[in-house]
Coordinates of C-alpha atoms in Angstrom, one line a residue:
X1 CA -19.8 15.4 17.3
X2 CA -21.9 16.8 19.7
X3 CA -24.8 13.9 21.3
X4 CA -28.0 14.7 22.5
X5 CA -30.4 12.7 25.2
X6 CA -32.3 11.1 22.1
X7 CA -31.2 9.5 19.1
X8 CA -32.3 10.2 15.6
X9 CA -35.8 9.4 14.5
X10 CA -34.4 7.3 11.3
X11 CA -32.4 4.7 13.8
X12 CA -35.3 4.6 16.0
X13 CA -37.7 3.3 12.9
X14 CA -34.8 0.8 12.0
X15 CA -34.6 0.1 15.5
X16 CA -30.9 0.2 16.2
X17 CA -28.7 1.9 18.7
X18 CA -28.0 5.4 17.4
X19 CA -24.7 7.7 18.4
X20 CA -26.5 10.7 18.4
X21 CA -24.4 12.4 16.3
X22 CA -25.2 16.1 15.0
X23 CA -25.9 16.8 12.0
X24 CA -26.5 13.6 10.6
X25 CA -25.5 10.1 12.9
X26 CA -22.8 7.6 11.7
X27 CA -25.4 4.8 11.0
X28 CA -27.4 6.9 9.0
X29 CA -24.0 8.1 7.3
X30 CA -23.0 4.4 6.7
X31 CA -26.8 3.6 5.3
X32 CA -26.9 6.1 3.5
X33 CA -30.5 7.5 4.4
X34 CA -31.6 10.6 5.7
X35 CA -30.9 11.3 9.2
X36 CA -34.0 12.8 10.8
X37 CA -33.5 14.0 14.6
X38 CA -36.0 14.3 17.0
X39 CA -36.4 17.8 16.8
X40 CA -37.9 18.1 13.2
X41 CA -40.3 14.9 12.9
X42 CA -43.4 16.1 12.6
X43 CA -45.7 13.2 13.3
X44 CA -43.6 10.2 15.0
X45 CA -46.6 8.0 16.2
X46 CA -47.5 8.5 12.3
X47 CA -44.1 6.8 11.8
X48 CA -44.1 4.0 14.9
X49 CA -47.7 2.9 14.5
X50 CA -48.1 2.8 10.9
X51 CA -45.3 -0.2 10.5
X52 CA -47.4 -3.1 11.0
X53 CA -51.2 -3.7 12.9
X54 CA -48.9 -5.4 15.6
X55 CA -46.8 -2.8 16.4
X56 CA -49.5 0.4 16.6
X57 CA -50.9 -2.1 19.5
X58 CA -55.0 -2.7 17.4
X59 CA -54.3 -6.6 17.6
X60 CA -52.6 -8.5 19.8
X61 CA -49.2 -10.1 19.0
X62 CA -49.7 -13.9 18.2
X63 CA -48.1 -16.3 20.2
X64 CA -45.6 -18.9 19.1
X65 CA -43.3 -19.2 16.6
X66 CA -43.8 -16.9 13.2
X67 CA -44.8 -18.7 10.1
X68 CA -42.3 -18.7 7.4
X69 CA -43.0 -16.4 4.5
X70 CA -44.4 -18.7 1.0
X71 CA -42.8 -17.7 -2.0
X72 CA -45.4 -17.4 -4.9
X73 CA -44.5 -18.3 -8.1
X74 CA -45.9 -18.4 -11.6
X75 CA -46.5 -21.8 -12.0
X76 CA -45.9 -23.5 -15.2
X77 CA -48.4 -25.5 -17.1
X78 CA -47.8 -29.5 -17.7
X79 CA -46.7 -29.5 -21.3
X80 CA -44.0 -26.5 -20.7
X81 CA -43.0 -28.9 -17.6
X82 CA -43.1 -32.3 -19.7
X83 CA -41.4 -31.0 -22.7
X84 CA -38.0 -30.0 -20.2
X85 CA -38.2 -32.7 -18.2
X86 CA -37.9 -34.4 -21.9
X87 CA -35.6 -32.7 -23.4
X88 CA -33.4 -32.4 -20.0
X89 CA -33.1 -36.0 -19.2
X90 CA -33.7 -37.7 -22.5
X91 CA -31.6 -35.8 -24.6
X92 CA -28.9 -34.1 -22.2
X93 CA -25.8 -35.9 -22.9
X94 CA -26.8 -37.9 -26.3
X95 CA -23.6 -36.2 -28.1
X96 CA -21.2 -38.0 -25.5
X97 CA -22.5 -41.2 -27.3
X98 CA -20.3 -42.8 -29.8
X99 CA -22.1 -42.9 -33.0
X100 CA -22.1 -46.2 -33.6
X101 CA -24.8 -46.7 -31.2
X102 CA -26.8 -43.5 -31.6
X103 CA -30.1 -43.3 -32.5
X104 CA -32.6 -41.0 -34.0
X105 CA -33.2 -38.9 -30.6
X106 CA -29.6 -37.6 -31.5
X107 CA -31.5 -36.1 -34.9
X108 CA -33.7 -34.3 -32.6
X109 CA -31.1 -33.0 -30.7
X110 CA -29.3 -31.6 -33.5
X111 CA -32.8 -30.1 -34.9
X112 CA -33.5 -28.7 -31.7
X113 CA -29.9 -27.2 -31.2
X114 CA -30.5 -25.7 -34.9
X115 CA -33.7 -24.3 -34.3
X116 CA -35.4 -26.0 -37.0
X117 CA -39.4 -25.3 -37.4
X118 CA -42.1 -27.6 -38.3
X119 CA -45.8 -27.9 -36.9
X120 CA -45.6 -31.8 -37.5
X121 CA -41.8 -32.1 -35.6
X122 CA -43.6 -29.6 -32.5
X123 CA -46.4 -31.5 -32.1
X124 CA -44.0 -34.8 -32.2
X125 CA -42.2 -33.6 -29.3
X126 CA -45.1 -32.5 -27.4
X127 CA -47.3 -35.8 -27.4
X128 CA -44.0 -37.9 -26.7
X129 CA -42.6 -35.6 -23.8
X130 CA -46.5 -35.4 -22.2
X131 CA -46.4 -39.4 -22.4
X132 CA -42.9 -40.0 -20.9
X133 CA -44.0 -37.5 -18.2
X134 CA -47.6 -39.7 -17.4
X135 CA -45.3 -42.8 -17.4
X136 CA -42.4 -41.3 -15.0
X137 CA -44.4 -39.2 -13.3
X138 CA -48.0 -41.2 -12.8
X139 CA -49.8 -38.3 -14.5
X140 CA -53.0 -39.5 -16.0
X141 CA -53.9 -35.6 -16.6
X142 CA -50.5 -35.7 -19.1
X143 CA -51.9 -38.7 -20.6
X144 CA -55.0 -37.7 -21.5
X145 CA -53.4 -34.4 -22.8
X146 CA -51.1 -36.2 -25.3
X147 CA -53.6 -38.6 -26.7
X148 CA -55.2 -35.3 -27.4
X149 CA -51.9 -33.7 -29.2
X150 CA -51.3 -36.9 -31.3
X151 CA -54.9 -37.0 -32.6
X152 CA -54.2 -33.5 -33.8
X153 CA -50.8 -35.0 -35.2
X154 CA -52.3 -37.7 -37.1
X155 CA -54.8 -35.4 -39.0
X156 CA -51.6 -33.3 -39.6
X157 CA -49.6 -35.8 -40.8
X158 CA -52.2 -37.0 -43.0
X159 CA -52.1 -33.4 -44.8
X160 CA -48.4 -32.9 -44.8
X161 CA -46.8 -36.5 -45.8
X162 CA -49.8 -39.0 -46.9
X163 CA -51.2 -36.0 -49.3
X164 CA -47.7 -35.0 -51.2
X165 CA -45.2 -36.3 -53.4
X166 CA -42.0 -36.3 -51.5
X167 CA -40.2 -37.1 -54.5
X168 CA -40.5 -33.3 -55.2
X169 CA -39.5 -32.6 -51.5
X170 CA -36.7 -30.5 -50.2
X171 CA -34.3 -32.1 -47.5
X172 CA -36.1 -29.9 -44.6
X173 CA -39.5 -31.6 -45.3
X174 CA -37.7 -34.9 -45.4
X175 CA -35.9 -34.7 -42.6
X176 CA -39.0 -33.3 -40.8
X177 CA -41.0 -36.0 -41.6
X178 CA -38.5 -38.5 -40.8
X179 CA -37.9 -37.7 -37.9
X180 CA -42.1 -36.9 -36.4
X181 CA -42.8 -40.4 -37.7
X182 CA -40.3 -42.2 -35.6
X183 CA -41.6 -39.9 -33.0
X184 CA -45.0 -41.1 -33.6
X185 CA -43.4 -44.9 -33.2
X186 CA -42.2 -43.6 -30.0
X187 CA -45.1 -42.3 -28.5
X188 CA -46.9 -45.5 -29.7
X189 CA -44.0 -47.8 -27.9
X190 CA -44.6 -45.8 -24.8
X191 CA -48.1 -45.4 -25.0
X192 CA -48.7 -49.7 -25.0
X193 CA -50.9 -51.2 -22.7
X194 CA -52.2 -54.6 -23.9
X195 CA -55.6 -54.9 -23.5
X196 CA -55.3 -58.6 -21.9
X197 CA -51.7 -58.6 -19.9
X198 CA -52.6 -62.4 -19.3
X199 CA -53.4 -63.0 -23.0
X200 CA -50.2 -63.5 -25.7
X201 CA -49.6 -61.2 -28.3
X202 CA -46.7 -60.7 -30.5
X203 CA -44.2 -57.8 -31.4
X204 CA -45.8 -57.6 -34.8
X205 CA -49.3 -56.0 -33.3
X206 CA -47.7 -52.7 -31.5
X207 CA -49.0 -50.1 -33.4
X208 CA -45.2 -48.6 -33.7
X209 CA -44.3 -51.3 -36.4
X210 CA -46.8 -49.7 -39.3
X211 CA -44.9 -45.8 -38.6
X212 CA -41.6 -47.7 -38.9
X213 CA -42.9 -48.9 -42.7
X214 CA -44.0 -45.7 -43.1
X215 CA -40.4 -44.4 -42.0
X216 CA -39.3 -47.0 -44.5
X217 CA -41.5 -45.6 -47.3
X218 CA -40.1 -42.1 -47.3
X219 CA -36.1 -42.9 -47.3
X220 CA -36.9 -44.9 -50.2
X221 CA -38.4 -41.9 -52.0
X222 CA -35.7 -39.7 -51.0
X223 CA -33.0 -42.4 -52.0
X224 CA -34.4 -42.6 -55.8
X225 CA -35.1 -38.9 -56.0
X226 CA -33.4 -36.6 -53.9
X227 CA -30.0 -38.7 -53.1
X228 CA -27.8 -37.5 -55.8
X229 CA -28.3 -33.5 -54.9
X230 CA -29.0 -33.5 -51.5
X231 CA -26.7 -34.3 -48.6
X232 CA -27.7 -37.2 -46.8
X233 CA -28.8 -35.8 -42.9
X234 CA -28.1 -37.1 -39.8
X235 CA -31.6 -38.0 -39.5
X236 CA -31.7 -40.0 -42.9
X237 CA -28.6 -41.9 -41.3
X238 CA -30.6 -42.6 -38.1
X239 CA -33.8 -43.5 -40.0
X240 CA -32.0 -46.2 -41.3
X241 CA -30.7 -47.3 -38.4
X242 CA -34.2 -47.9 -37.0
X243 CA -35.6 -49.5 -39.7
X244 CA -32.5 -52.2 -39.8
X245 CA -32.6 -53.2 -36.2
X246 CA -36.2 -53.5 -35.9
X247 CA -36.3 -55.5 -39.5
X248 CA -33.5 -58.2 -36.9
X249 CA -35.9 -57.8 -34.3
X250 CA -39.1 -59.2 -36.3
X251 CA -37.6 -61.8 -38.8
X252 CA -37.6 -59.3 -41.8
X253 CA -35.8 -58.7 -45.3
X254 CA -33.9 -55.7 -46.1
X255 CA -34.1 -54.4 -49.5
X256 CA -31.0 -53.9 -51.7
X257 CA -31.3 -50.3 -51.9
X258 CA -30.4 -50.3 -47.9
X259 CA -27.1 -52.1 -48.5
X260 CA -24.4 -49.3 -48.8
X261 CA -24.1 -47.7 -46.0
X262 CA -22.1 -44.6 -47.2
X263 CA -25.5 -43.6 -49.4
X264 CA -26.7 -42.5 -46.1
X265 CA -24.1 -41.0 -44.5
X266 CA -21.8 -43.8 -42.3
X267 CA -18.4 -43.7 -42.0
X268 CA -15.2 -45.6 -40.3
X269 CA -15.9 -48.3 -38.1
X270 CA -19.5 -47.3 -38.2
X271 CA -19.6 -47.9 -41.8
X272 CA -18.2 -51.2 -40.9
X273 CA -20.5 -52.3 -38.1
X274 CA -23.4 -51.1 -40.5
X275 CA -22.5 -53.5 -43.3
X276 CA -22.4 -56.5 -41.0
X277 CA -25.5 -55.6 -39.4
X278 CA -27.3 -55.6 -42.9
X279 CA -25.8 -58.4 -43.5
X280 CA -26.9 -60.7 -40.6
X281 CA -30.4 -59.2 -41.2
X282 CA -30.8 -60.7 -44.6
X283 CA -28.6 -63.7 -43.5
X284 CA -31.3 -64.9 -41.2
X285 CA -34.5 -63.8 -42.8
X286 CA -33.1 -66.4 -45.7
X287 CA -31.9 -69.1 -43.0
X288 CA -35.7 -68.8 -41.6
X289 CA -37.3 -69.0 -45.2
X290 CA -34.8 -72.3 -45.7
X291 CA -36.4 -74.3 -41.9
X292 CA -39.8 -73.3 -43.2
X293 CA -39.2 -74.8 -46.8
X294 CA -41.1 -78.6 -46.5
X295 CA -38.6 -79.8 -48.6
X296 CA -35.5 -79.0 -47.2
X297 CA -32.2 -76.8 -48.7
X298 CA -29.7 -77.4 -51.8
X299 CA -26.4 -78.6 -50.4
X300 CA -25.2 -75.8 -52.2
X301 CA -27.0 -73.4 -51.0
X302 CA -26.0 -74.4 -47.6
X303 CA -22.5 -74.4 -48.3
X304 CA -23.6 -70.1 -49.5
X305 CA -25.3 -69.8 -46.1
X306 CA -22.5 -71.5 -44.4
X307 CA -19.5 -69.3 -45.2
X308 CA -21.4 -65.8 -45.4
X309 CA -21.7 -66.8 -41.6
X310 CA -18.1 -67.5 -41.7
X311 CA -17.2 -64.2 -43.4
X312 CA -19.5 -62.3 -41.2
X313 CA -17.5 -63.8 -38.2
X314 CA -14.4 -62.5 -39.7
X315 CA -15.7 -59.4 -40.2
X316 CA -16.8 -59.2 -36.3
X317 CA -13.8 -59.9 -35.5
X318 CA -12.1 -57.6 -37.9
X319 CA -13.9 -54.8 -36.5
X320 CA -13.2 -55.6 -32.9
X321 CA -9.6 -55.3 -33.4
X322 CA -10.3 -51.8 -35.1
X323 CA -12.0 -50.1 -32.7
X324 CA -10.3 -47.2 -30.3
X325 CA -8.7 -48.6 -26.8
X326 CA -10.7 -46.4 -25.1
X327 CA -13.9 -48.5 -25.7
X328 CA -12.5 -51.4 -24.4
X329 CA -13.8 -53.1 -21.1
X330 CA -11.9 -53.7 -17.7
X331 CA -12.9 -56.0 -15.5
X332 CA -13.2 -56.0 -11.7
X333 CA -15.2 -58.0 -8.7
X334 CA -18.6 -57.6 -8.4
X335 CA -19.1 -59.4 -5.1
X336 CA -20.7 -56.0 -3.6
X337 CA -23.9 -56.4 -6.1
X338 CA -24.1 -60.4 -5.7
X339 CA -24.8 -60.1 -2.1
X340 CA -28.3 -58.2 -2.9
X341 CA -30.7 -61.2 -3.9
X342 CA -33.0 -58.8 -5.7
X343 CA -29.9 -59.2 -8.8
X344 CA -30.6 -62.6 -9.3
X345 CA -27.9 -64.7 -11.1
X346 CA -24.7 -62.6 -11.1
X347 CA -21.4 -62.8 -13.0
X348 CA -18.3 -63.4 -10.7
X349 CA -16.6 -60.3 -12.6
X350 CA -18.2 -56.7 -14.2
X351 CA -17.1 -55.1 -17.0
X352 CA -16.7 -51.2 -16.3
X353 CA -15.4 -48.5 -19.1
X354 CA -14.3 -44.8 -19.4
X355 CA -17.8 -43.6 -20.7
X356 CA -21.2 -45.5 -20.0
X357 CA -21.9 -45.2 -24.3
X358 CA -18.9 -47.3 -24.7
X359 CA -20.9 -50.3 -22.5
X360 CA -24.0 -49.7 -25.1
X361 CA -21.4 -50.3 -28.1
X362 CA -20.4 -53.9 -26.6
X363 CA -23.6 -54.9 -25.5
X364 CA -25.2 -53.8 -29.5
X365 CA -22.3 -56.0 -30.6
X366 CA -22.4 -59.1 -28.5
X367 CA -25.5 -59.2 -29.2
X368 CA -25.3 -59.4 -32.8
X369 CA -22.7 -61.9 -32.2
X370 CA -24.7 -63.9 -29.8
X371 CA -27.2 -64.2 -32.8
X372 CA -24.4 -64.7 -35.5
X373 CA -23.4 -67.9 -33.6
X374 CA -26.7 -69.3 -33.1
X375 CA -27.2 -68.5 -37.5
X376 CA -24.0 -70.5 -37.6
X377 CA -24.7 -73.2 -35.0
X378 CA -28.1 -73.8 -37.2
X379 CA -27.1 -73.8 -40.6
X380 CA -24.0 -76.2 -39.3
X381 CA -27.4 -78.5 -38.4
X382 CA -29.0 -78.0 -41.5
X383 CA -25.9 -79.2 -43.2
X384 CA -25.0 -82.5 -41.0
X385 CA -21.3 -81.9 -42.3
X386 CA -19.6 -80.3 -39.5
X387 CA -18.2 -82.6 -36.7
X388 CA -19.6 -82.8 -32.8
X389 CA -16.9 -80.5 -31.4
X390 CA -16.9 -77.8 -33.5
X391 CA -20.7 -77.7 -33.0
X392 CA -19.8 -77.8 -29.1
X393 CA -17.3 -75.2 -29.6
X394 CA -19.9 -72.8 -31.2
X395 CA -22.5 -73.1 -28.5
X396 CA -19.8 -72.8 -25.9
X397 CA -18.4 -69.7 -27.5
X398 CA -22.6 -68.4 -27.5
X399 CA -22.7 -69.2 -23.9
X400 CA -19.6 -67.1 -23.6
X401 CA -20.8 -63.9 -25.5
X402 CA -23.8 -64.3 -22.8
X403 CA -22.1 -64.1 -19.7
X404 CA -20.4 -61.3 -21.1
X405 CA -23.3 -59.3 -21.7
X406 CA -24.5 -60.4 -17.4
X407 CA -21.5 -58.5 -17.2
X408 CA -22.4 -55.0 -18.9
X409 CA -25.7 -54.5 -17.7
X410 CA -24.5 -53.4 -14.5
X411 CA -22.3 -50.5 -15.2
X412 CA -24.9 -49.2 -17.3
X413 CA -27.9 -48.9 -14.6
X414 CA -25.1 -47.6 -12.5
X415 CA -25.2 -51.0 -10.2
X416 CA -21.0 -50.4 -10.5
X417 CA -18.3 -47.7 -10.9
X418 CA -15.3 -47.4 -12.8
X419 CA -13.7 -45.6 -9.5
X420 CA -14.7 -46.8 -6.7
X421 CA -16.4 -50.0 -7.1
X422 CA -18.7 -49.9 -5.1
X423 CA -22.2 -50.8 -5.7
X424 CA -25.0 -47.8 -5.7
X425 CA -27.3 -48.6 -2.8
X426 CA -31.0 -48.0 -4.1
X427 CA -34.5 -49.0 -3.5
X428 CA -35.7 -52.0 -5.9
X429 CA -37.1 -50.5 -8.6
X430 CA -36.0 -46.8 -9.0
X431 CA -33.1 -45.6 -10.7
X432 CA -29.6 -44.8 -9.5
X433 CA -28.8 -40.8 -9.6
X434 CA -26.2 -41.6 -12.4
X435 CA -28.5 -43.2 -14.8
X436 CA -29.6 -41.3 -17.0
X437 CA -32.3 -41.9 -19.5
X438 CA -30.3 -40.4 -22.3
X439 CA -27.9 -43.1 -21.7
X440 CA -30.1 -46.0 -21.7
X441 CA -32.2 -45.6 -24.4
X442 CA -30.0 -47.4 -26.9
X443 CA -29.8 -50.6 -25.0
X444 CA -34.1 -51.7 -24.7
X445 CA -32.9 -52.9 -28.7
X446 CA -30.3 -55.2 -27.5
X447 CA -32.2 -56.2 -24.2
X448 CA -35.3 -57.4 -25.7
X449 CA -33.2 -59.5 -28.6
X450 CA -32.0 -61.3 -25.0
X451 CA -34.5 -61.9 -23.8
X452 CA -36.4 -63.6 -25.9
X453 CA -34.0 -65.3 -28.3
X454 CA -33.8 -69.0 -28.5
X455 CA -30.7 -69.7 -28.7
X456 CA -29.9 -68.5 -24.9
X457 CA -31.1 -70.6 -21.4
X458 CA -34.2 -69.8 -19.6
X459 CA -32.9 -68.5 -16.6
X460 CA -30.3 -66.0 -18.5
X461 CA -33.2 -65.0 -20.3
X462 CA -34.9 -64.5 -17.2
X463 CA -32.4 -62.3 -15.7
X464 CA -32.2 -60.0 -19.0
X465 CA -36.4 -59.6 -18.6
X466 CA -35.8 -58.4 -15.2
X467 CA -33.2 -55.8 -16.5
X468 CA -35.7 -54.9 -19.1
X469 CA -38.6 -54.1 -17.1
X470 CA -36.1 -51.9 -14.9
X471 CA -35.1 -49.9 -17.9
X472 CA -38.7 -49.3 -19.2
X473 CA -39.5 -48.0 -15.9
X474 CA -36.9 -45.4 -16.4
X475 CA -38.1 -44.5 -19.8
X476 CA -41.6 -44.8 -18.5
X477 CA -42.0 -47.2 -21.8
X478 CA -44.6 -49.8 -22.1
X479 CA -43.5 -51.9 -24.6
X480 CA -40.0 -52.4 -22.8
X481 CA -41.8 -53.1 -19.8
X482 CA -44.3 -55.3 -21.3
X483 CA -41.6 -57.4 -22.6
X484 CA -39.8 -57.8 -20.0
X485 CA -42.6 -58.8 -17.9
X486 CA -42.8 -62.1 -20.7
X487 CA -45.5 -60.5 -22.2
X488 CA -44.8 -61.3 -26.1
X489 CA -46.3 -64.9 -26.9
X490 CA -43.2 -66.1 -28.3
X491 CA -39.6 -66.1 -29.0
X492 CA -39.2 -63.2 -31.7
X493 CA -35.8 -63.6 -32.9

């Protein structure tokens, strides 16, 4: 190729060294642009001084470094941003839960997954993701805007559930109603702010309690009328999961109708660990009625309370040896976590598992054993038949199932690994990157029962407070945090 004294007018724009070569240059042949040479640009200061105002020489060059370019984008409004910071950190991962320990959020999962519709259910979502987002995020704006969104729900839900036979309803409008009143609970839980922190109040006056009786009310109607044709959902099953561990929490009777768990949908070991959970539910409401009787209990009767208890422990212990090996715990040093004093009282060994849900399953069910042994350890009083040490060998045995519940809470704020055992250095009070909300949410059920049952020591009880508060941080729930700052008046279980 022949050159020429000037290069092409296209590499001079792009300012890069041309190679003069005729017709058309090689850089211009490897952009692929038009090659225009010297000879037939008709206006070139057109081309050099119309690039920028620097460049045609009007304003002078600033000195310094260049500012970086800011990207503009659309910015989203709060409840599109509280709804996926809902969904993506409460509900993410629910499914890798064993079922045993899964609770109604896994409903909405599966209803969101589906694409199911309803204005009550949208709403729901809406006012609970807006207040999870004001609690985690210190958004008052958020606040305000779901105390809005649940007024408009509770007109809504007046119209929908309060004003209609749901005998006559299909499953949709069951399930939907189901599941916005435990959402409504919800919101209501994380929503609490007593009035008076320094003044005592008990579990029974969170606003949450009258939706779970309202929860209550509408699986009874679909259990006498809708049962027999109608395929029990995985929301019915988780309705009456609710209903049963809050009914242990307060003291409460289950009706009859509850009993069989396979009515509503449970299964395997799930069906198993349902029945004795019913069980010890009506166990101790009737061991409460009997201390509160002036005149004292039938020998017989104690003798009835005495070996249901002892059948229930069997059954516990039944079901332990049933479950997969994969659930069980390992244990392992936890010397890195005791030498942080913001832990408190520590356990010389952790228990770790294969999944984090697996630690959930334990802690659910030494829990209900913890309470199993103190129903046994008083009804053994009431009856003034058993000797010292067997009484000694219960409470020892209590102390036992409490030590190994220190031991969970760990792996399942992340404080310990399964691999590396190593604790996760944090600042007090926020939450490891491998907690997850979606993981914790089961265990605020089992927590507050320990920390406020009487059957376990003060400073034990202390310790599970402290977890508790930590957890309802995470959650950004009010009631989890107001109990675990001591805030209910008295023991509730």
């Amino acid at each position: 190729m022949s050159r020429t004294k000037t290069g092409c007018q296209t590499c001079r724009c792009r300012r890069i060294k041309c190679d003069e070569g005729k017709p058309v240059c090689l850089q211009c042949i490897k952009a692929e642009r038009e090659c225009r040479q010297g000879s037939d640009r008709k206006k070139p200061d057109l081309v050099f001084h119309t690039e920028n105002m620097y460049a045609s020489g009007n304003i002078k060059r600033p000195r310094g470094p260049r500012g970086s370019l800011t990207l503009q984008r659309p910015g989203a409004d709060r409840l599109s941003q509280a709804r996926a910071f809902y969904i993506n950190f409460y509900l993410d991962g629910l499914s890798e839960a064993p079922v045993t320990t899964s609770s109604m959020l896994e409903g909405l999962t599966e209803w969101i997954s589906a694409r199911r519709e309803s204005a009550m259910v949208d709403r729901a979502v809406s006012a609970v993701a807006l207040a999870v987002f004001s609690g985690t995020q210190h958004s008052p704006s958020a606040a305000k805007e779901a105390t809005k969104i649940y007024g408009d729900l509770l007109h809504l839900v007046q119209a929908e559930i309060m004003n209609r036979d749901l005998g006559l309803c299909s499953g949709q409008m069951v399930d939907s109603s189901l599941l916005t009143i435990v959402l409504m609970a919800t919101y209501e839980n994380i929503m609490h702010r007593p009035a008076d922190e320094e003044s005592d109040h008990s579990l029974g006056t969170l606003h949450s309690w009258s939706h779970h009786l309202g929860a209550l009310a509408v699986l009874q109607s679909w259990y006498e009328n809708s049962r027999v044709h109608i395929t029990p959902s995985t929301i019915v099953k988780y309705s009456r999961r609710g209903i049963m561990r809050r009914a242990l929490l307060m003291g409460s009777a289950l009706p009859l109708w509850l009993r069989d768990g396979s009515d509503f949908g449970e299964s395997g070991v799930d069906l198993v660990f349902d029945g004795i959970l019913f069980r010890l539910v009506n166990l101790r409401h009737r061991l409460d009625s009997v201390l509160r009787h002036a005149h004292g209990i039938h020998p017989v009767d104690a003798d009835v309370l005495a070996n249901e208890a002892a059948e229930l422990d069997a059954a516990c212990q039944q079901w332990e040896n049933s479950i997969p090996q994969c659930w069980l715990p390992r244990t392992q040093d936890s010397s890195p976590c005791r030498r942080n004093p913001e832990h408190g009282i520590f356990p010389p060994l952790v228990s770790t598992y294969t999944e984090p849900s697996y630690a959930t399953v334990w802690l659910e069910y030494l829990t209900i054993k913890i309470l199993l042994k103190s129903t046994m350890i008083q009804i053994s009083k009431i009856r003034q038949v058993t000797a010292r040490a067997e009484n000694m060998e219960e409470t020892m045995q209590r102390e036992g199932l409490v030590e190994s519940c220190t031991r969970i809470i760990p792996f399942i704020l992340g404080r310990m690994s399964l691999d590396d055992r190593e604790k996760l250095e944090q600042p007090p009070g926020t939450a490891p990157d491998s907690t997850r909300p979606s993981l914790i949410i089961s265990t605020g059920w089992p927590l507050t029962v320990l920390s406020y049952h009487q059957g376990i020591d003060a400073e034990h009880k202390a310790w599970f407070r402290s977890r508790l508060v930590r957890i309802g941080g995470i959650l950004g729930d009010g009631s989890l945090k107001c109990a675990g700052h001591g805030g209910w008046a008295h023991n509730v279980v």
